[in-house]
Amino acid sequence: MILSDVDLLERLEVGDLVVDPLDDIDMQVQPASIDLRLGEEFLEFQRTNISCIHPNREEEIGQYVSETHVDEGDEFILHPGDFVLGTTKERVEIPPDLIATVEGRSSLGRLAIVIHATAGIVDPGYEGQITLELSNLGTAPVALSPGMRVSQLIFTELKTRAERPYGVERGSKYQGQRGPQASRLGDDPEFERDR
């Protein structure tokens, strides 16, 4: 069952669901979702001379990713064909009986801005900011401003609470993340022999 605004406000008040900071409840809590805002940090993928990206080689990240900080009130220009990692301004804590789905706002979709490529699920037990996979599929650059509402979380109640929620005990790679995080695919067990 998807949570309505009534359910969301109740869970936020009790404190088992956390979205922080939630500066404007009337604007951010929608009929069946919570709007999240764009943070100030971005990881930009650079065109480099490396032959390819090896997902299991974390030491290569610095060769193709650079950090950019944009203050609230300024603009980050997302050019056609670009892909960058952004972050939500808000930090979330998802209780073990909920799963959240990250969706882009339709107003940005109408400008050809995609908010997530594949990582649309926020698991039960997750705590931290959410990395956004931003792409411009259009033909014109689009100005994005930190603090603007860019995504929404839709919460679905699980039939039963997760027995093994996302977290440190499971070795979850992104638990507690602050700011956008590059891929940690190389930490997956199937790449253990490469380490």
Tab-separated table of C-alpha atoms in Angstrom:
chain	number	residue	atom	x	y	z
A	1	MET	CA	0.000	0.000	0.000
A	2	ILE	CA	1.331	3.456	-0.951
A	3	LEU	CA	1.286	5.988	1.873
A	4	SER	CA	-0.923	9.063	1.484
A	5	ASP	CA	-0.198	12.527	2.856
A	6	VAL	CA	-2.137	11.572	6.012
A	7	ASP	CA	0.072	8.510	6.543
A	8	LEU	CA	3.271	10.418	5.733
A	9	LEU	CA	2.524	13.264	8.138
A	10	GLU	CA	1.676	10.762	10.878
A	11	ARG	CA	4.914	8.790	10.350
A	12	LEU	CA	6.980	12.011	10.235
A	13	GLU	CA	5.378	13.239	13.470
A	14	VAL	CA	6.015	9.927	15.265
A	15	GLY	CA	9.609	10.072	14.005
A	16	ASP	CA	10.014	6.570	12.582
A	17	LEU	CA	10.226	8.144	9.097
A	18	VAL	CA	12.757	10.981	8.895
A	19	VAL	CA	13.201	13.584	6.163
A	20	ASP	CA	15.553	16.308	7.391
A	21	PRO	CA	15.455	19.212	6.846
A	22	LEU	CA	11.784	19.366	5.912
A	23	ASP	CA	11.547	23.145	5.776
A	24	ASP	CA	8.115	23.551	4.173
A	25	ILE	CA	5.789	20.669	4.990
A	26	ASP	CA	2.868	22.239	3.111
A	27	MET	CA	4.907	22.503	-0.088
A	28	GLN	CA	6.993	19.313	0.181
A	29	VAL	CA	4.418	16.789	1.387
A	30	GLN	CA	2.303	15.966	-1.654
A	31	PRO	CA	-0.878	13.813	-1.778
A	32	ALA	CA	1.168	10.564	-1.968
A	33	SER	CA	4.854	11.589	-1.909
A	34	ILE	CA	7.438	13.913	-0.394
A	35	ASP	CA	9.333	16.339	-2.618
A	36	LEU	CA	13.104	16.451	-2.098
A	37	ARG	CA	15.380	19.319	-3.047
A	38	LEU	CA	18.660	19.430	-4.919
A	39	GLY	CA	21.796	19.624	-2.781
A	40	GLU	CA	24.924	21.678	-3.448
A	41	GLU	CA	27.406	18.924	-4.397
A	42	PHE	CA	27.860	17.332	-7.816
A	43	LEU	CA	30.201	14.687	-9.231
A	44	GLU	CA	30.884	15.436	-12.884
A	45	PHE	CA	32.119	12.773	-15.282
A	46	GLN	CA	35.044	14.096	-17.324
A	47	ARG	CA	36.012	13.031	-20.789
A	48	THR	CA	39.427	11.539	-20.210
A	49	ASN	CA	42.131	9.559	-21.912
A	50	ILE	CA	41.371	6.340	-20.038
A	51	SER	CA	40.382	3.500	-22.355
A	52	CYS	CA	37.307	2.607	-20.283
A	53	ILE	CA	35.912	2.667	-16.753
A	54	HIS	CA	36.663	-0.452	-14.727
A	55	PRO	CA	33.843	-0.622	-12.143
A	56	ASN	CA	36.000	-2.739	-9.814
A	57	ARG	CA	38.916	-0.244	-9.695
A	58	GLU	CA	38.074	2.457	-7.181
A	59	GLU	CA	41.476	4.075	-7.688
A	60	GLU	CA	40.390	5.161	-11.188
A	61	ILE	CA	37.517	7.333	-9.952
A	62	GLY	CA	39.728	10.421	-9.638
A	63	GLN	CA	40.654	10.086	-13.315
A	64	TYR	CA	37.094	10.514	-14.582
A	65	VAL	CA	35.115	12.237	-11.811
A	66	SER	CA	35.538	15.723	-10.361
A	67	GLU	CA	33.630	17.373	-7.527
A	68	THR	CA	31.762	20.630	-8.011
A	69	HIS	CA	30.124	22.704	-5.279
A	70	VAL	CA	27.341	25.143	-6.193
A	71	ASP	CA	25.920	27.390	-3.481
A	72	GLU	CA	22.178	27.672	-3.021
A	73	GLY	CA	21.027	30.583	-5.179
A	74	ASP	CA	23.598	29.819	-7.893
A	75	GLU	CA	23.099	27.523	-10.882
A	76	PHE	CA	24.505	24.249	-12.127
A	77	ILE	CA	24.128	24.046	-15.913
A	78	LEU	CA	23.312	20.542	-17.133
A	79	HIS	CA	24.199	20.348	-20.820
A	80	PRO	CA	22.567	18.031	-23.393
A	81	GLY	CA	24.031	14.545	-23.163
A	82	ASP	CA	25.671	15.192	-19.786
A	83	PHE	CA	25.425	12.792	-16.868
A	84	VAL	CA	26.288	13.943	-13.345
A	85	LEU	CA	25.695	12.665	-9.850
A	86	GLY	CA	23.883	15.061	-7.567
A	87	THR	CA	22.443	14.684	-4.109
A	88	THR	CA	19.332	15.553	-2.197
A	89	LYS	CA	19.516	18.350	0.329
A	90	GLU	CA	17.537	16.149	2.686
A	91	ARG	CA	18.789	13.195	4.668
A	92	VAL	CA	16.268	10.382	5.030
A	93	GLU	CA	15.803	7.467	7.418
A	94	ILE	CA	13.571	4.710	6.084
A	95	PRO	CA	12.019	2.388	8.692
A	96	PRO	CA	12.137	-1.405	8.170
A	97	ASP	CA	8.475	-1.619	7.150
A	98	LEU	CA	8.713	0.864	4.242
A	99	ILE	CA	10.445	1.027	0.879
A	100	ALA	CA	10.770	4.296	-1.016
A	101	THR	CA	10.904	4.943	-4.743
A	102	VAL	CA	12.739	7.988	-6.143
A	103	GLU	CA	10.946	9.658	-9.018
A	104	GLY	CA	11.671	12.834	-10.923
A	105	ARG	CA	9.228	15.716	-10.843
A	106	SER	CA	7.185	15.924	-14.043
A	107	SER	CA	8.012	19.631	-14.453
A	108	LEU	CA	11.683	18.684	-14.921
A	109	GLY	CA	10.811	15.682	-17.068
A	110	ARG	CA	9.082	18.091	-19.437
A	111	LEU	CA	12.462	19.817	-19.806
A	112	ALA	CA	14.088	16.421	-20.638
A	113	ILE	CA	15.824	16.159	-17.247
A	114	VAL	CA	16.037	12.634	-15.840
A	115	ILE	CA	16.596	12.343	-12.087
A	116	HIS	CA	17.652	8.711	-11.838
A	117	ALA	CA	19.072	6.276	-14.352
A	118	THR	CA	18.517	3.005	-12.499
A	119	ALA	CA	18.788	3.572	-8.751
A	120	GLY	CA	15.153	4.304	-7.992
A	121	ILE	CA	14.816	2.201	-4.838
A	122	VAL	CA	15.597	3.330	-1.290
A	123	ASP	CA	15.679	0.171	0.833
A	124	PRO	CA	14.145	-0.347	4.265
A	125	GLY	CA	16.730	0.661	6.876
A	126	TYR	CA	18.587	3.133	4.624
A	127	GLU	CA	19.875	6.313	6.245
A	128	GLY	CA	21.571	9.183	4.437
A	129	GLN	CA	21.232	11.589	1.554
A	130	ILE	CA	20.129	10.176	-1.782
A	131	THR	CA	22.443	10.270	-4.788
A	132	LEU	CA	20.626	11.494	-7.885
A	133	GLU	CA	21.688	10.330	-11.368
A	134	LEU	CA	21.010	13.468	-13.400
A	135	SER	CA	20.870	13.449	-17.209
A	136	ASN	CA	19.819	15.967	-19.809
A	137	LEU	CA	18.121	14.147	-22.695
A	138	GLY	CA	17.114	17.372	-24.398
A	139	THR	CA	18.743	19.678	-26.908
A	140	ALA	CA	19.235	22.758	-24.699
A	141	PRO	CA	21.210	23.303	-21.470
A	142	VAL	CA	19.053	23.477	-18.331
A	143	ALA	CA	19.921	25.486	-15.200
A	144	LEU	CA	19.430	23.574	-11.949
A	145	SER	CA	19.525	25.477	-8.664
A	146	PRO	CA	20.439	23.881	-5.344
A	147	GLY	CA	17.403	24.072	-3.098
A	148	MET	CA	14.894	23.547	-5.905
A	149	ARG	CA	12.521	20.579	-5.649
A	150	VAL	CA	13.813	17.997	-8.144
A	151	SER	CA	12.571	14.605	-7.007
A	152	GLN	CA	9.900	12.931	-4.978
A	153	LEU	CA	9.867	9.898	-2.733
A	154	ILE	CA	6.914	7.553	-2.868
A	155	PHE	CA	6.624	5.253	0.146
A	156	THR	CA	5.153	1.769	0.021
A	157	GLU	CA	4.364	-0.257	3.113
A	158	LEU	CA	5.829	-3.757	3.101
A	159	LYS	CA	3.636	-6.753	3.910
A	160	THR	CA	6.065	-7.582	6.735
A	161	ARG	CA	8.987	-5.626	8.185
A	162	ALA	CA	12.341	-6.372	6.587
A	163	GLU	CA	14.188	-8.868	8.770
A	164	ARG	CA	17.586	-7.846	7.332
A	165	PRO	CA	17.255	-4.129	6.507
A	166	TYR	CA	19.847	-2.087	4.642
A	167	GLY	CA	22.644	-1.049	6.973
A	168	VAL	CA	26.116	-1.542	8.378
A	169	GLU	CA	25.291	-5.054	9.653
A	170	ARG	CA	24.701	-6.142	6.042
A	171	GLY	CA	27.794	-4.365	4.776
A	172	SER	CA	25.627	-1.917	2.822
A	173	LYS	CA	28.017	0.303	0.858
A	174	TYR	CA	26.110	3.574	0.869
A	175	GLN	CA	24.645	3.615	4.383
A	176	GLY	CA	25.077	7.054	5.964
A	177	GLN	CA	26.257	8.709	2.743
A	178	ARG	CA	26.598	12.480	2.663
A	179	GLY	CA	26.733	14.111	-0.757
A	180	PRO	CA	26.791	12.269	-4.079
A	181	GLN	CA	28.762	9.034	-4.062
A	182	ALA	CA	30.551	7.478	-7.013
A	183	SER	CA	30.019	3.805	-7.752
A	184	ARG	CA	31.368	1.323	-5.220
A	185	LEU	CA	30.654	-1.653	-7.433
A	186	GLY	CA	34.190	-2.879	-6.800
A	187	ASP	CA	33.185	-3.567	-3.181
A	188	ASP	CA	30.722	-6.249	-4.321
A	189	PRO	CA	31.630	-9.807	-3.287
A	190	GLU	CA	32.061	-10.979	-6.896
A	191	PHE	CA	35.051	-8.628	-7.233
A	192	GLU	CA	36.710	-9.809	-3.997
A	193	ARG	CA	39.546	-11.628	-5.770
A	194	ASP	CA	40.433	-8.401	-7.640
A	195	ARG	CA	41.112	-6.507	-4.384
